[in-house]
Coordinates of C-alpha atoms in Angstrom, one line a residue:
X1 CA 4.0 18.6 8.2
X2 CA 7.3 17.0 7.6
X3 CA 10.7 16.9 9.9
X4 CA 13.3 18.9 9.1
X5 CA 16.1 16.5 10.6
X6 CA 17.1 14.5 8.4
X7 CA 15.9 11.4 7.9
X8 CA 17.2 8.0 10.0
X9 CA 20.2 5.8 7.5
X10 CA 17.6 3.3 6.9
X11 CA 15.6 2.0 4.3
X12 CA 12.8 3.8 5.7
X13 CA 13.4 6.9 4.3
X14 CA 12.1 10.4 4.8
X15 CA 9.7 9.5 8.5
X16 CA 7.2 12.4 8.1
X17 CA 6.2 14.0 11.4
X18 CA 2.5 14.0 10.4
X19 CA -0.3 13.6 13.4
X20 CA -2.9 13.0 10.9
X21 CA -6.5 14.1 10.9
X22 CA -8.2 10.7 11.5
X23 CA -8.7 8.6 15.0
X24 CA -7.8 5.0 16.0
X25 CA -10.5 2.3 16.0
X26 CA -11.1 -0.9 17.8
X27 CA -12.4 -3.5 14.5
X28 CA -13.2 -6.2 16.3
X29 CA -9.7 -7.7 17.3
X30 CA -7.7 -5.3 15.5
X31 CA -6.8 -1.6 15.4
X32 CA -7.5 0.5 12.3
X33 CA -6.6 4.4 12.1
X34 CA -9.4 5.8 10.2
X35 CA -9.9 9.4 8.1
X36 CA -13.0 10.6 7.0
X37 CA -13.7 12.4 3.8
X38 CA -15.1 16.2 4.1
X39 CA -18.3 15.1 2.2
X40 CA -20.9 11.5 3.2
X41 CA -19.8 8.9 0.9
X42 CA -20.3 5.3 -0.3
X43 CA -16.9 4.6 -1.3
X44 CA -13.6 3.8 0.4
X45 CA -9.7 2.7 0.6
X46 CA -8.5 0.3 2.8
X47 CA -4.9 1.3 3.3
X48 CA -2.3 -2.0 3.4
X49 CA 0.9 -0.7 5.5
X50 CA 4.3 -1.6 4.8
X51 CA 7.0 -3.6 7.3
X52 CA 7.2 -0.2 9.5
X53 CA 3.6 -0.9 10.3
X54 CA -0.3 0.9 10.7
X55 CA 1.4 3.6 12.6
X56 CA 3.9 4.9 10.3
X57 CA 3.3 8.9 10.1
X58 CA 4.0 8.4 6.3
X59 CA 1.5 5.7 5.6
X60 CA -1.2 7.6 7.6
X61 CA 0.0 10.7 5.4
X62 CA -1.2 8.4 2.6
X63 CA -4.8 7.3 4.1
X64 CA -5.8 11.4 5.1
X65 CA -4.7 12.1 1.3
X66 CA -7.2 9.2 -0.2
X67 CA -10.1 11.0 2.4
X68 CA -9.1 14.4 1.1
X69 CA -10.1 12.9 -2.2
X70 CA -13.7 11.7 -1.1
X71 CA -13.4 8.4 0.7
X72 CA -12.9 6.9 3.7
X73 CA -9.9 5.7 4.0
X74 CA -9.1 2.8 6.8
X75 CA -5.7 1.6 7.8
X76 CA -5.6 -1.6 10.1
X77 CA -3.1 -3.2 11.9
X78 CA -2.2 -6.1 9.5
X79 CA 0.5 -7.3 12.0
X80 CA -2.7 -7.7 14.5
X81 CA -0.5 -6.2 17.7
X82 CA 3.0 -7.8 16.8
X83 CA 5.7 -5.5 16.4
X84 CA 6.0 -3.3 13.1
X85 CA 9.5 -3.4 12.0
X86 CA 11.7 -1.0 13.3
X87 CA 14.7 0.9 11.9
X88 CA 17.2 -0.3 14.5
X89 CA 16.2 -3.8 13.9
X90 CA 19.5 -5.9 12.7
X91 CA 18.4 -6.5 9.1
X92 CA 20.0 -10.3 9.0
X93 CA 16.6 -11.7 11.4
X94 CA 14.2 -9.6 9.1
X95 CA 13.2 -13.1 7.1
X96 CA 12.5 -14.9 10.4
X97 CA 10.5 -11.4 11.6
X98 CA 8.5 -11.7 8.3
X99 CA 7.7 -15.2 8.0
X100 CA 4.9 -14.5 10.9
X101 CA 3.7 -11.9 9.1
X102 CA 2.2 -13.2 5.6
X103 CA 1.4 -10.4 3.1
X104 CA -1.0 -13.4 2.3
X105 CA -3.2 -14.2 5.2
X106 CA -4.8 -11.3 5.8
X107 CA -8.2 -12.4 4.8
X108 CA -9.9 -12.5 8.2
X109 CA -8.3 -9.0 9.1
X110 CA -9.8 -7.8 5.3
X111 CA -13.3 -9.6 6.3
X112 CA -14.0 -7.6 9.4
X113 CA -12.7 -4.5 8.1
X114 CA -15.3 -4.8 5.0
X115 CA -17.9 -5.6 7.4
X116 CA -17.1 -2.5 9.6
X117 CA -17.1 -0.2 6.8
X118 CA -20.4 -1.3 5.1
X119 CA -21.9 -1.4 8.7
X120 CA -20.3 1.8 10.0
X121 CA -19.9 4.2 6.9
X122 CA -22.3 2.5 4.4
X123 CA -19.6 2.0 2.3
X124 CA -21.0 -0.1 -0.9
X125 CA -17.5 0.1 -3.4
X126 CA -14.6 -0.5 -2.0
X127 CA -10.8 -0.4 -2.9
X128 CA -7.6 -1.3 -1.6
X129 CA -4.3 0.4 -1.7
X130 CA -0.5 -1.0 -0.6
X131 CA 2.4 -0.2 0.0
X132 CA 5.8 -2.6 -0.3
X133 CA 4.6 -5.2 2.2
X134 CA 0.9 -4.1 1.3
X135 CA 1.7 -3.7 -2.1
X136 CA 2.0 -7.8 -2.4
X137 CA -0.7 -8.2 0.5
X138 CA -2.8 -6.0 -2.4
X139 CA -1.5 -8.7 -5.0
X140 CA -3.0 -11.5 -3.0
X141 CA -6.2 -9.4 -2.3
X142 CA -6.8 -8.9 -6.0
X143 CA -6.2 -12.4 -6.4
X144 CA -8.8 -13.7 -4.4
X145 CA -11.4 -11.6 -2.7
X146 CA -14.4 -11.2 -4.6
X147 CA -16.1 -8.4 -2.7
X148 CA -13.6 -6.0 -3.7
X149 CA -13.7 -3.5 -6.5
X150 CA -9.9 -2.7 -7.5
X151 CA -6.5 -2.3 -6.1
X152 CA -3.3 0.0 -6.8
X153 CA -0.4 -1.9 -5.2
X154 CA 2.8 0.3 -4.8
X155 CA 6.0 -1.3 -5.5
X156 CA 5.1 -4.8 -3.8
X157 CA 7.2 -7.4 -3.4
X158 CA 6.4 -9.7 -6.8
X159 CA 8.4 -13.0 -5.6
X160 CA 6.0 -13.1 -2.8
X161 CA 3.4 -14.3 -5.5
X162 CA 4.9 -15.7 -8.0
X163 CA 3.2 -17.5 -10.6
X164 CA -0.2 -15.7 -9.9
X165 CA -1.6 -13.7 -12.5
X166 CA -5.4 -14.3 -13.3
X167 CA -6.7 -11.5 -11.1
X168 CA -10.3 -10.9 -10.3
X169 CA -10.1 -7.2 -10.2
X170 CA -8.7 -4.1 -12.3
X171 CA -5.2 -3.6 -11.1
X172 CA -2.7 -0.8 -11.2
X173 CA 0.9 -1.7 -10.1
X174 CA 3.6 0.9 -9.4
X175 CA 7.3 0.0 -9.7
X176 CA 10.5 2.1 -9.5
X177 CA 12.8 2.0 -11.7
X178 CA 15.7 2.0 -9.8
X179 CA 14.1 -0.1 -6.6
X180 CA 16.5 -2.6 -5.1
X181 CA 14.0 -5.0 -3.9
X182 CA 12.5 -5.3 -6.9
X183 CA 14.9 -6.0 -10.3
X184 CA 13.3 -4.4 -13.4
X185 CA 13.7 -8.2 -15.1
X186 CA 10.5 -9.4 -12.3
X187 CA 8.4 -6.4 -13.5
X188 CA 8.6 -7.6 -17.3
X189 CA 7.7 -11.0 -16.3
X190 CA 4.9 -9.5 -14.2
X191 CA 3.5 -7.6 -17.0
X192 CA 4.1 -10.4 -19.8
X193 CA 2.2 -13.4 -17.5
X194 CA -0.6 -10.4 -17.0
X195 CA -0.8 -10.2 -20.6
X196 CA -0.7 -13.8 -20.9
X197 CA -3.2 -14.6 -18.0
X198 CA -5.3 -11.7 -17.0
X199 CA -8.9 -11.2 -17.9
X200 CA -9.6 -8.0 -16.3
X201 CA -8.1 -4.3 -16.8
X202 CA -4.5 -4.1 -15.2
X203 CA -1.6 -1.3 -15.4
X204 CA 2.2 -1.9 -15.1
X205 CA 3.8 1.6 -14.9
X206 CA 7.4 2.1 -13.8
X207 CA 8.8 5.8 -12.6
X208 CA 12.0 6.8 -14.5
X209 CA 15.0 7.3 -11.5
X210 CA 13.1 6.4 -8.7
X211 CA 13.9 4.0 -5.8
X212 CA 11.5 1.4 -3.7
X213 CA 9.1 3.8 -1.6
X214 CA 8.9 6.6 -3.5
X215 CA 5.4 7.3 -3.4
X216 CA 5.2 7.4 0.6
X217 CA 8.2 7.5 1.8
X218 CA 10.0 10.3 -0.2
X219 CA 9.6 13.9 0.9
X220 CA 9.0 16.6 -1.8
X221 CA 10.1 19.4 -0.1
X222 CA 13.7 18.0 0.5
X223 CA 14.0 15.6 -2.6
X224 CA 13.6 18.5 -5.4
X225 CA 14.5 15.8 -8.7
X226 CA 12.0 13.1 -7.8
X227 CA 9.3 15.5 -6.7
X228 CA 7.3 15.2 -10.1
X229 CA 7.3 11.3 -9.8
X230 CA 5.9 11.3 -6.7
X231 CA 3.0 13.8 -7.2
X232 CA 2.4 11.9 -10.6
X233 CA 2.4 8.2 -8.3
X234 CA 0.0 9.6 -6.1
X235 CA -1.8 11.0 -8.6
X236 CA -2.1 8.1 -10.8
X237 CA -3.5 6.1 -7.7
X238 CA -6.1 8.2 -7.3
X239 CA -7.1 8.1 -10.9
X240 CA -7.3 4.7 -11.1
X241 CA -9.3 4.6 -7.8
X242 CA -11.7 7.0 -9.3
X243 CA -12.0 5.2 -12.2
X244 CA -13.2 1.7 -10.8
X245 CA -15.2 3.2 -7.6

């Protein structure tokens, strides 16, 4: 399931070498990697990738896990056939790279993938999960689609939205506590302008000694001291998933 090499000196972390047990889809005009669950179902996970993009081994790692759980889980392309950032990409053009790809306008790619799932799986409650990138694309998602039911976003970028905090949905937000993207100081303001503004269940939860990632991108097998943190992040996803689909 995972390499043995170790991993790349990037900020991608551990890349799994995972095949996964889903297929790739055609969703209207965008690909989507899809994983069934062993039993029929009316519930399912859209999966938000992060900056390495819908075919990251890791993320689809992620999506198979959420089917192994009982749903189907769907992972488009959010970059819609651009490039997914790669780990030999000089990291001083990555704000030019991601100003064409906005965590926040992914509403037409969320749209048809809704409509596929109701039409193709019968799907009638339905999450959404992110990671980084996805985690804030998740943020925006909560903010403003009505036709979802909840959202877990994993360590997402919070400057991306700032100043947005009256979300429709229940929302569970993972953080690291030692993530250099994201200062501890943003996640307290995140959680006291929920408090202040949010009508709706939320959850800030930050894991003691662990860095941006963690829940994907970290192996277990080769990183012994975080191991409990991530089985307890993806665990608490799931949890939450279960408790608002």
């Amino acid at each position: 399931m995972a390499n043995e090499l170790r991993p790349c000196p990037c900020d991608i972390g551990d890349r799994f070498d995972y095949g996964g047990r889903g297929q790739e889809v055609q969703v209207e005009h965008i690909k989507a990697y899809v994983c069934k669950p062993p039993a029929s179902t009316d519930r399912a996970v859209i999966v938000i990738h992060d900056i390495f993009g819908w075919q990251l081994p890791n993320t689809r790692y992620m999506a198979d896990m959420l089917a192994a759980n009982g749903y189907v889980a769907i992972c488009p392309d959010f970059f819609v056939g651009q490039e997914a950032w790669k780990p030999s990409n000089d990291w001083a053009t990555f704000d030019d790279w991601r100003k064409s790809r906005n965590a926040g306008k992914i509403d037409k790619e969320v749209d048809v993938t809704l409509k596929y799932l109701r039409e193709q799986y019968g799907a009638k409650k339905i999450g959404v999960v992110g990671f980084c990138w996805g985690g804030a694309a998740v943020q925006h998602l909560m903010l403003k689609n009505p036709h979802l039911e909840t959202g877990v976003s994993l360590y997402g970028v919070i400057r991306f939205f700032d100043d947005r905090y009256s979300l429709l949905h229940p929302t569970f937000f993972i953080f690291a506590e030692k993530d250099d993207h994201i200062p501890l100081e943003q996640v307290t303001l995140l959680e006291q302008k929920l408090k202040e503004n949010c009508r709706v269940d939320y959850e800030v939860k930050i894991y003691p000694g662990q860095t941006h990632g963690f829940v994907h991108r970290k192996r277990e097998d080769i990183n012994p001291q975080d191991k409990p943190y991530i089985e307890e992040g993806r665990k608490d996803m799931i949890n939450w998933l279960n408790k608002y689909l």
